[in-house]
Short mmCIF file of C-alpha atoms and ligand atoms in Angstrom, two decimals:
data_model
loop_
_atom_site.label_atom_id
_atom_site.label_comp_id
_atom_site.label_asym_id
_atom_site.label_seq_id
_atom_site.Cartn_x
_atom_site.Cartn_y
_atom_site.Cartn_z
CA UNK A 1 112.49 128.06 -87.56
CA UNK A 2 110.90 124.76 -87.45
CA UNK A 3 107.33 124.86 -85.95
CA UNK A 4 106.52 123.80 -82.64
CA UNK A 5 103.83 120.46 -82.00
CA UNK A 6 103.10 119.25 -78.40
CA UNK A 7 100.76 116.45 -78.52
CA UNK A 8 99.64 114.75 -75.47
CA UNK A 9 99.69 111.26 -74.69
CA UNK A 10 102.22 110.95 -77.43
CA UNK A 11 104.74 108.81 -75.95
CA UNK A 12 102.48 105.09 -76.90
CA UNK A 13 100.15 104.12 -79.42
CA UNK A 14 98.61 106.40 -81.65
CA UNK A 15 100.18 109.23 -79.75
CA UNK A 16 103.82 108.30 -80.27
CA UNK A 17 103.30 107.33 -83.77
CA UNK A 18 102.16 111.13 -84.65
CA UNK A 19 104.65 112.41 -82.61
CA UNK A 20 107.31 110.71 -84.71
CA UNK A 21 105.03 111.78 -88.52
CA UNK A 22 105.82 115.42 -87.02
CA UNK A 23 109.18 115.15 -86.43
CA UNK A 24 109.84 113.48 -89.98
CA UNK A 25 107.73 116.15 -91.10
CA UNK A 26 110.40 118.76 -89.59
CA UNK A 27 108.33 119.69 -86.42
CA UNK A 28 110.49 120.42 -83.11
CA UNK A 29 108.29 117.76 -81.12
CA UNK A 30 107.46 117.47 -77.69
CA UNK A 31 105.27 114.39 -76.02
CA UNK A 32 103.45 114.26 -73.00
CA UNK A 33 102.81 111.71 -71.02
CA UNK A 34 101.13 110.76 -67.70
CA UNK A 35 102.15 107.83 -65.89
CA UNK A 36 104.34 105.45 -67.65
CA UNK A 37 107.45 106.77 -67.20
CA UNK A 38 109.42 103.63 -68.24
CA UNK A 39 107.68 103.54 -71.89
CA UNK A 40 108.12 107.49 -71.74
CA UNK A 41 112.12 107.26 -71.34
CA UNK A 42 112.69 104.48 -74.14
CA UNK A 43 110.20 106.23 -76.69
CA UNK A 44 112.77 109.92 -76.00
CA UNK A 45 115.39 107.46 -75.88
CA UNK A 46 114.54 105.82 -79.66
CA UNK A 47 113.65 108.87 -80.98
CA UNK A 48 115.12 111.84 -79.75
CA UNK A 49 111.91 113.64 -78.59
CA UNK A 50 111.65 115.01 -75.50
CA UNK A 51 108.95 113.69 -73.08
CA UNK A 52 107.18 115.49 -70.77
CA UNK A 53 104.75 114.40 -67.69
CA UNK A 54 101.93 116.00 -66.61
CA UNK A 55 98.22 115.06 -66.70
CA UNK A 56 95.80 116.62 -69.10
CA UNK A 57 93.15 116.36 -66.09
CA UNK A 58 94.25 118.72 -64.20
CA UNK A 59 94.26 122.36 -65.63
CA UNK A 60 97.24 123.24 -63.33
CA UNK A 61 99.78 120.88 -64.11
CA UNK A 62 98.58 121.79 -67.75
CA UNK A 63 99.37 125.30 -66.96
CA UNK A 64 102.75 124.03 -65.57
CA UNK A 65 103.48 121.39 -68.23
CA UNK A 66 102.94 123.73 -70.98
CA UNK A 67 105.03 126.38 -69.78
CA UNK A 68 107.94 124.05 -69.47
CA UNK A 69 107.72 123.13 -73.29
CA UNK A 70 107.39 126.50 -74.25
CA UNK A 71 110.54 127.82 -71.71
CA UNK A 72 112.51 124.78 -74.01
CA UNK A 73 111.18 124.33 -77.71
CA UNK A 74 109.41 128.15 -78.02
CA UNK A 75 106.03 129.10 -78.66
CA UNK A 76 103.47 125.96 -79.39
CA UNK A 77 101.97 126.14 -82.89
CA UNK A 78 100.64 123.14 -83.22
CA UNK A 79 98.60 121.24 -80.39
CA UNK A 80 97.44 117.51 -80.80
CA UNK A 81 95.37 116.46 -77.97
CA UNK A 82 95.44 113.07 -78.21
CA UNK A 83 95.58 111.35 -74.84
CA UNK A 84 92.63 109.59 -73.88
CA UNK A 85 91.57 106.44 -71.66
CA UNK A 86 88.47 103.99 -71.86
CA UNK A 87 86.61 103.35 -68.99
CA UNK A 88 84.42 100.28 -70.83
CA UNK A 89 81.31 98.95 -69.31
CA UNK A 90 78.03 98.38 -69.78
CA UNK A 91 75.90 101.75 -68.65
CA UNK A 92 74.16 99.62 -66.09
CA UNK A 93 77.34 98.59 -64.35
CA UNK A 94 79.06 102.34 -65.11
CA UNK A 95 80.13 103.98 -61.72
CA UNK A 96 80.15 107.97 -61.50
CA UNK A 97 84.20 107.19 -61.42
CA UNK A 98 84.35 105.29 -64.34
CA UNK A 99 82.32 108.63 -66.01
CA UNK A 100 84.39 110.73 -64.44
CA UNK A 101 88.01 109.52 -65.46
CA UNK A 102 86.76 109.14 -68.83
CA UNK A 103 85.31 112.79 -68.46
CA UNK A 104 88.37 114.27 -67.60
CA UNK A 105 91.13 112.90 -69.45
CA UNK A 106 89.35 113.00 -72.94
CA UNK A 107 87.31 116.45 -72.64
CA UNK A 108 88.08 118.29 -69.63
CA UNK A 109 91.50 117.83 -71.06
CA UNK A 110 90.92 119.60 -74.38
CA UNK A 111 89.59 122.60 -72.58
CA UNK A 112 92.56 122.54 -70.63
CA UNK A 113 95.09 122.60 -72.69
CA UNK A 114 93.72 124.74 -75.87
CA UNK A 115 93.16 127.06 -73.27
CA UNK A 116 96.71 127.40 -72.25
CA UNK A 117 98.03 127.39 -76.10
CA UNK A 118 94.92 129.74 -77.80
CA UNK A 119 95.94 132.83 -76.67
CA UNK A 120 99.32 132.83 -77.70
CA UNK A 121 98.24 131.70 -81.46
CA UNK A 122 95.96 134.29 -81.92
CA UNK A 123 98.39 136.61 -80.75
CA UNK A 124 101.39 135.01 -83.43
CA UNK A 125 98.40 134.47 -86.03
CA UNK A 126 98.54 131.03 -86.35
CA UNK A 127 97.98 127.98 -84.45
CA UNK A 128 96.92 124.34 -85.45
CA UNK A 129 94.44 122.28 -82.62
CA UNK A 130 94.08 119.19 -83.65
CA UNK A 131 91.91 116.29 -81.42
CA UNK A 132 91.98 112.31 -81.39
CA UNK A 133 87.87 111.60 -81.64
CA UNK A 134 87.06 108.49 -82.45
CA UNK A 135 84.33 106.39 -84.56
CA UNK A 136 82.83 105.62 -81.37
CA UNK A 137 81.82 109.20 -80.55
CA UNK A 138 80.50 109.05 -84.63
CA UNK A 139 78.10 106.36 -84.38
CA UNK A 140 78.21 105.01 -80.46
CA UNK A 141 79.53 101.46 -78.98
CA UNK A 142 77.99 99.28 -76.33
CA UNK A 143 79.85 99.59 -73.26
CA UNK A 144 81.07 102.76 -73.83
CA UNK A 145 78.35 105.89 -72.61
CA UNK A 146 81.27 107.34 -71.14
CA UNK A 147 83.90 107.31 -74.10
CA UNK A 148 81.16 107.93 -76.38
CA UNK A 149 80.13 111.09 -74.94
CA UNK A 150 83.71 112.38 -74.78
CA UNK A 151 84.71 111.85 -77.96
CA UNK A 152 81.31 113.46 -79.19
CA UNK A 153 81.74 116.32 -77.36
CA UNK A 154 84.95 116.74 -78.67
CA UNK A 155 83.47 117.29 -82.17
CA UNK A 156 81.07 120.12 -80.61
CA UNK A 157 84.00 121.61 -78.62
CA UNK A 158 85.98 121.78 -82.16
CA UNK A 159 83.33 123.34 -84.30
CA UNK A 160 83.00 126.32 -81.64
CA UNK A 161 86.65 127.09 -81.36
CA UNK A 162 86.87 126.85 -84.97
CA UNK A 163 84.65 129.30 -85.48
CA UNK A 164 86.94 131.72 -82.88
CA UNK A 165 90.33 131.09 -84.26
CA UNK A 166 89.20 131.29 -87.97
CA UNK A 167 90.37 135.10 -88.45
CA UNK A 168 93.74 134.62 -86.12
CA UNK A 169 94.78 131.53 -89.11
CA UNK A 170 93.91 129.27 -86.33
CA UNK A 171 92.44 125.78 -87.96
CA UNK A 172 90.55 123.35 -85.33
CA UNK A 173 89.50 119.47 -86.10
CA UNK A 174 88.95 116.55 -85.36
CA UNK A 175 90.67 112.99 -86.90
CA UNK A 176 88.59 110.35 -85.96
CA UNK A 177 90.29 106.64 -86.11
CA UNK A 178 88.44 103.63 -86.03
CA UNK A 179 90.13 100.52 -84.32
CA UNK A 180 93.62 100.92 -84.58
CA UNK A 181 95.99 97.90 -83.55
CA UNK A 182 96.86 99.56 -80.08
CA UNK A 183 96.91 98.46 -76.16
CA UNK A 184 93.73 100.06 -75.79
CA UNK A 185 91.68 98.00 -79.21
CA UNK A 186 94.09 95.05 -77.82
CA UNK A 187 92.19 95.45 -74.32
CA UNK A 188 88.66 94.45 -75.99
CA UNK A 189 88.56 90.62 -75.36
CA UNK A 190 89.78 88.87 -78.27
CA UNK A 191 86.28 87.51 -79.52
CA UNK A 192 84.14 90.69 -79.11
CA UNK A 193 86.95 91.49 -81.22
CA UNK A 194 86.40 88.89 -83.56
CA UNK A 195 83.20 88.37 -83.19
CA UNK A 196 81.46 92.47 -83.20
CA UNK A 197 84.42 94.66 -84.40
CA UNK A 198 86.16 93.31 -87.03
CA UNK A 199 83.50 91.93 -89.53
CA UNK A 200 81.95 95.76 -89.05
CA UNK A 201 85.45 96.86 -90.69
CA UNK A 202 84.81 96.60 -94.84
CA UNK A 203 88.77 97.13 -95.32
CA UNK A 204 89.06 94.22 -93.06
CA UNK A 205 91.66 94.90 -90.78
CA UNK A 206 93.00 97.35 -88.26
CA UNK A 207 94.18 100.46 -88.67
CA UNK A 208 97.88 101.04 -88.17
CA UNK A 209 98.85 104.22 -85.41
CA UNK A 210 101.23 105.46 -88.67
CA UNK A 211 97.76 106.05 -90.89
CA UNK A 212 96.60 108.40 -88.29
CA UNK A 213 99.93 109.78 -87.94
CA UNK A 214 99.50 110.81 -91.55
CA UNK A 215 96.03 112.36 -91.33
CA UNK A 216 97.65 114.75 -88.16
CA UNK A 217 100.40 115.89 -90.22
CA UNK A 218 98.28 116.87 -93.12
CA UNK A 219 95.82 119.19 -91.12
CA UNK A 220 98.60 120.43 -89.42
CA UNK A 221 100.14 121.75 -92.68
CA UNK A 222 100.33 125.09 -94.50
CA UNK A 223 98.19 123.15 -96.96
CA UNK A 224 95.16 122.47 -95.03
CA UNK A 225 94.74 126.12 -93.76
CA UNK A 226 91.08 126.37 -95.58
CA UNK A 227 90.06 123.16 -93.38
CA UNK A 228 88.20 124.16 -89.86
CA UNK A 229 85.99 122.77 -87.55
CA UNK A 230 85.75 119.65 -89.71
CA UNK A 231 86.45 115.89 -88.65
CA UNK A 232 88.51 113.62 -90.77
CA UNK A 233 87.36 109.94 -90.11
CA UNK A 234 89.97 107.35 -90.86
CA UNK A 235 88.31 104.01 -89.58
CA UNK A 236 88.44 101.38 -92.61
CA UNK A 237 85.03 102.02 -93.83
CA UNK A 238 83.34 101.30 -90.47
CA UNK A 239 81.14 104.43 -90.07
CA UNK A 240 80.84 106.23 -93.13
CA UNK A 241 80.05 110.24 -92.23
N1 CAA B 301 75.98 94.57 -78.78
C1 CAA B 301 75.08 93.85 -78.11
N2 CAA B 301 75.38 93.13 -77.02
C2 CAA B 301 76.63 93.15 -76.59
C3 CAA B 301 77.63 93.88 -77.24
C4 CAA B 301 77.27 94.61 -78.38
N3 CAA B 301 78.16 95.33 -79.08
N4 CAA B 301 78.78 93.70 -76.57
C5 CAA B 301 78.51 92.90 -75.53
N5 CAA B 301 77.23 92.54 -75.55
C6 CAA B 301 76.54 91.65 -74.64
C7 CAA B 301 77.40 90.43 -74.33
O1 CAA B 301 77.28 89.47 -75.35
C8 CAA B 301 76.80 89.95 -73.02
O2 CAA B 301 75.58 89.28 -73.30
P1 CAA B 301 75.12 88.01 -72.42
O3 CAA B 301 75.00 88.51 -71.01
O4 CAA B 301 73.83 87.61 -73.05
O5 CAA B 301 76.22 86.99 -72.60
C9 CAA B 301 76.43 91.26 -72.36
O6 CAA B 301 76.34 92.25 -73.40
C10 CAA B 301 77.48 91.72 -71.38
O7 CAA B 301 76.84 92.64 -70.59
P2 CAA B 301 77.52 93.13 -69.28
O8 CAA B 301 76.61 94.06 -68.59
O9 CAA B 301 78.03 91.96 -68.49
O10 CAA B 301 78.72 93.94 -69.91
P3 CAA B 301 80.08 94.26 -69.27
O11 CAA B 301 79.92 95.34 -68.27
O12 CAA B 301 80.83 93.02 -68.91
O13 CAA B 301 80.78 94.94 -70.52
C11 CAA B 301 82.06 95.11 -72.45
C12 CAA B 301 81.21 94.17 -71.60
C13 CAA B 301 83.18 95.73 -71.60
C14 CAA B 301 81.24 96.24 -73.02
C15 CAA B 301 82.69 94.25 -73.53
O14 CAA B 301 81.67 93.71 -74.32
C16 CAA B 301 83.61 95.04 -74.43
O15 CAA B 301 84.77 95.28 -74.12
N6 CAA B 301 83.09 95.45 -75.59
C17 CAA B 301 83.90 96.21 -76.56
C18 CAA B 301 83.77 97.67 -76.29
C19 CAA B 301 84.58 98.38 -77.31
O16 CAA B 301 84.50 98.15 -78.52
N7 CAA B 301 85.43 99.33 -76.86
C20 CAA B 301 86.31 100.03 -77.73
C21 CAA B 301 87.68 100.01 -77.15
S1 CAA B 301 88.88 100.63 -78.30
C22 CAA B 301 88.64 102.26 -78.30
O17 CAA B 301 87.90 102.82 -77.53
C23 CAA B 301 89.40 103.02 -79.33
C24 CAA B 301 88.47 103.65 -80.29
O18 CAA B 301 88.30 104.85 -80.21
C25 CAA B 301 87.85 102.85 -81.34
#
């Protein structure tokens, strides 16, 4: 029986190009998505995975959204959070909204939803959680306290539940992308982008969503079963950790 792989925000960008690496790689794939239901129905349309909305904010319609994938495709074994928003702005500007968002959708969220997947691995004896950091939670980026702080915490949430799936054969990490050619890099204004990114970049170019696609499937193999709580940074020589 092919394994199971939900991974959240998987219908655009760096999402939907892991979701389709799994599904070559001969997962039974499910995405979720929250709001763009138009991109959402031509991604399941193009490649034949089913989409499913919910937002990872909310631990209910978590609770809901999982048990939906799980009542079609089975039992998840493999669990990619990987939605995530920026909130950019300088700290000074920064409302407790702007925080907040942020707060939710890229941490609250991974509470959420290994919480409603966890139990079940331990209980089959294996499980994969895998979470979309980024080199801005690594080293830190003007404008972004908020994102920052998510995607940091996210490395501190991973090493801890690491550490309590270890004996069920459940593995826990991070993959950390730099700037990948996305909507949300393509949403810095072009000359910060010229200007601050890109020379900072020794490869010299973008990533593309497929490289991280690659790095997801890997830890999510039989293979990669002695690697926990670690953080695999794939950002074109940007930060090196
Ligand atoms: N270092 C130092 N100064 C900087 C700076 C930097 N990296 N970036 C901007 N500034 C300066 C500007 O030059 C400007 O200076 P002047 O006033 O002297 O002209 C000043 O800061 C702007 O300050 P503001 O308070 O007006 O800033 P703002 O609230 O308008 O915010 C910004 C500007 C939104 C932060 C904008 O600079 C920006 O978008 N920066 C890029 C942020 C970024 O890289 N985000 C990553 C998005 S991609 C992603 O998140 C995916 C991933 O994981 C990698």
């Amino acid at each position: 029986m092919a394994r199971v792989a939900l991974v959240t925000g998987g219908s655009r960008g760096i999402g939907a190009a892991i979701s389709v690496a799994l599904k070559e790689a001969g997962y039974q794939v499910a995405a979720n998505y929250a709001g763009n239901d138009q991109a959402a129905n031509e991604f399941s349309k193009q490649t034949g995975i089913p989409v499913f909305k919910f937002s990872v904010a909310e631990f209910d319609a978590c609770k809901e959204g999982v048990a939906k994938v799980e009542a079609e495709l089975g039992p998840i074994d493999v669990l990619v959070n990987n939605a995530g928003i920026t909130r950019d702005t300088s700290f000074s500007k920064m409302t407790p909204e702007q925080w907040r968002e942020v707060m939710a959708t890229n941490l609250d969220s991974l509470f959420f939803m290994s919480k409603c997947v966890f139990d079940g691995m331990k209980k089959r004896g294996f499980g994969r959680i895998i979470t979309i950091g980024s080199v801005n939670g690594q080293k830190g980026q003007f404008g972004q306290t908020n994102y920052a702080a998510a995607k940091a915490g996210a490395a501190g949430f991973t090493k801890s539940l690491a550490q309590e799936g270890a004996r069920s054969n459940i593995t826990v990490n991070v993959v950390a992308p730099g700037y990948i050619g996305t909507d949300m890099v393509k949403a810095v204004p072009q000359e910060v982008l010229n200007a601050k990114v890109l020379p900072q970049i020794p490869v010299g170019r973008l990533g593309e969503p497929e490289e991280i696609g690659r790095c997801v499937v890997f830890l999510a193999s039989d293979d990669a079963g002695f690697i926990t709580g670690s953080t695999l940074t794939a950002n074109g020589g940007q930060y090196m950790t």
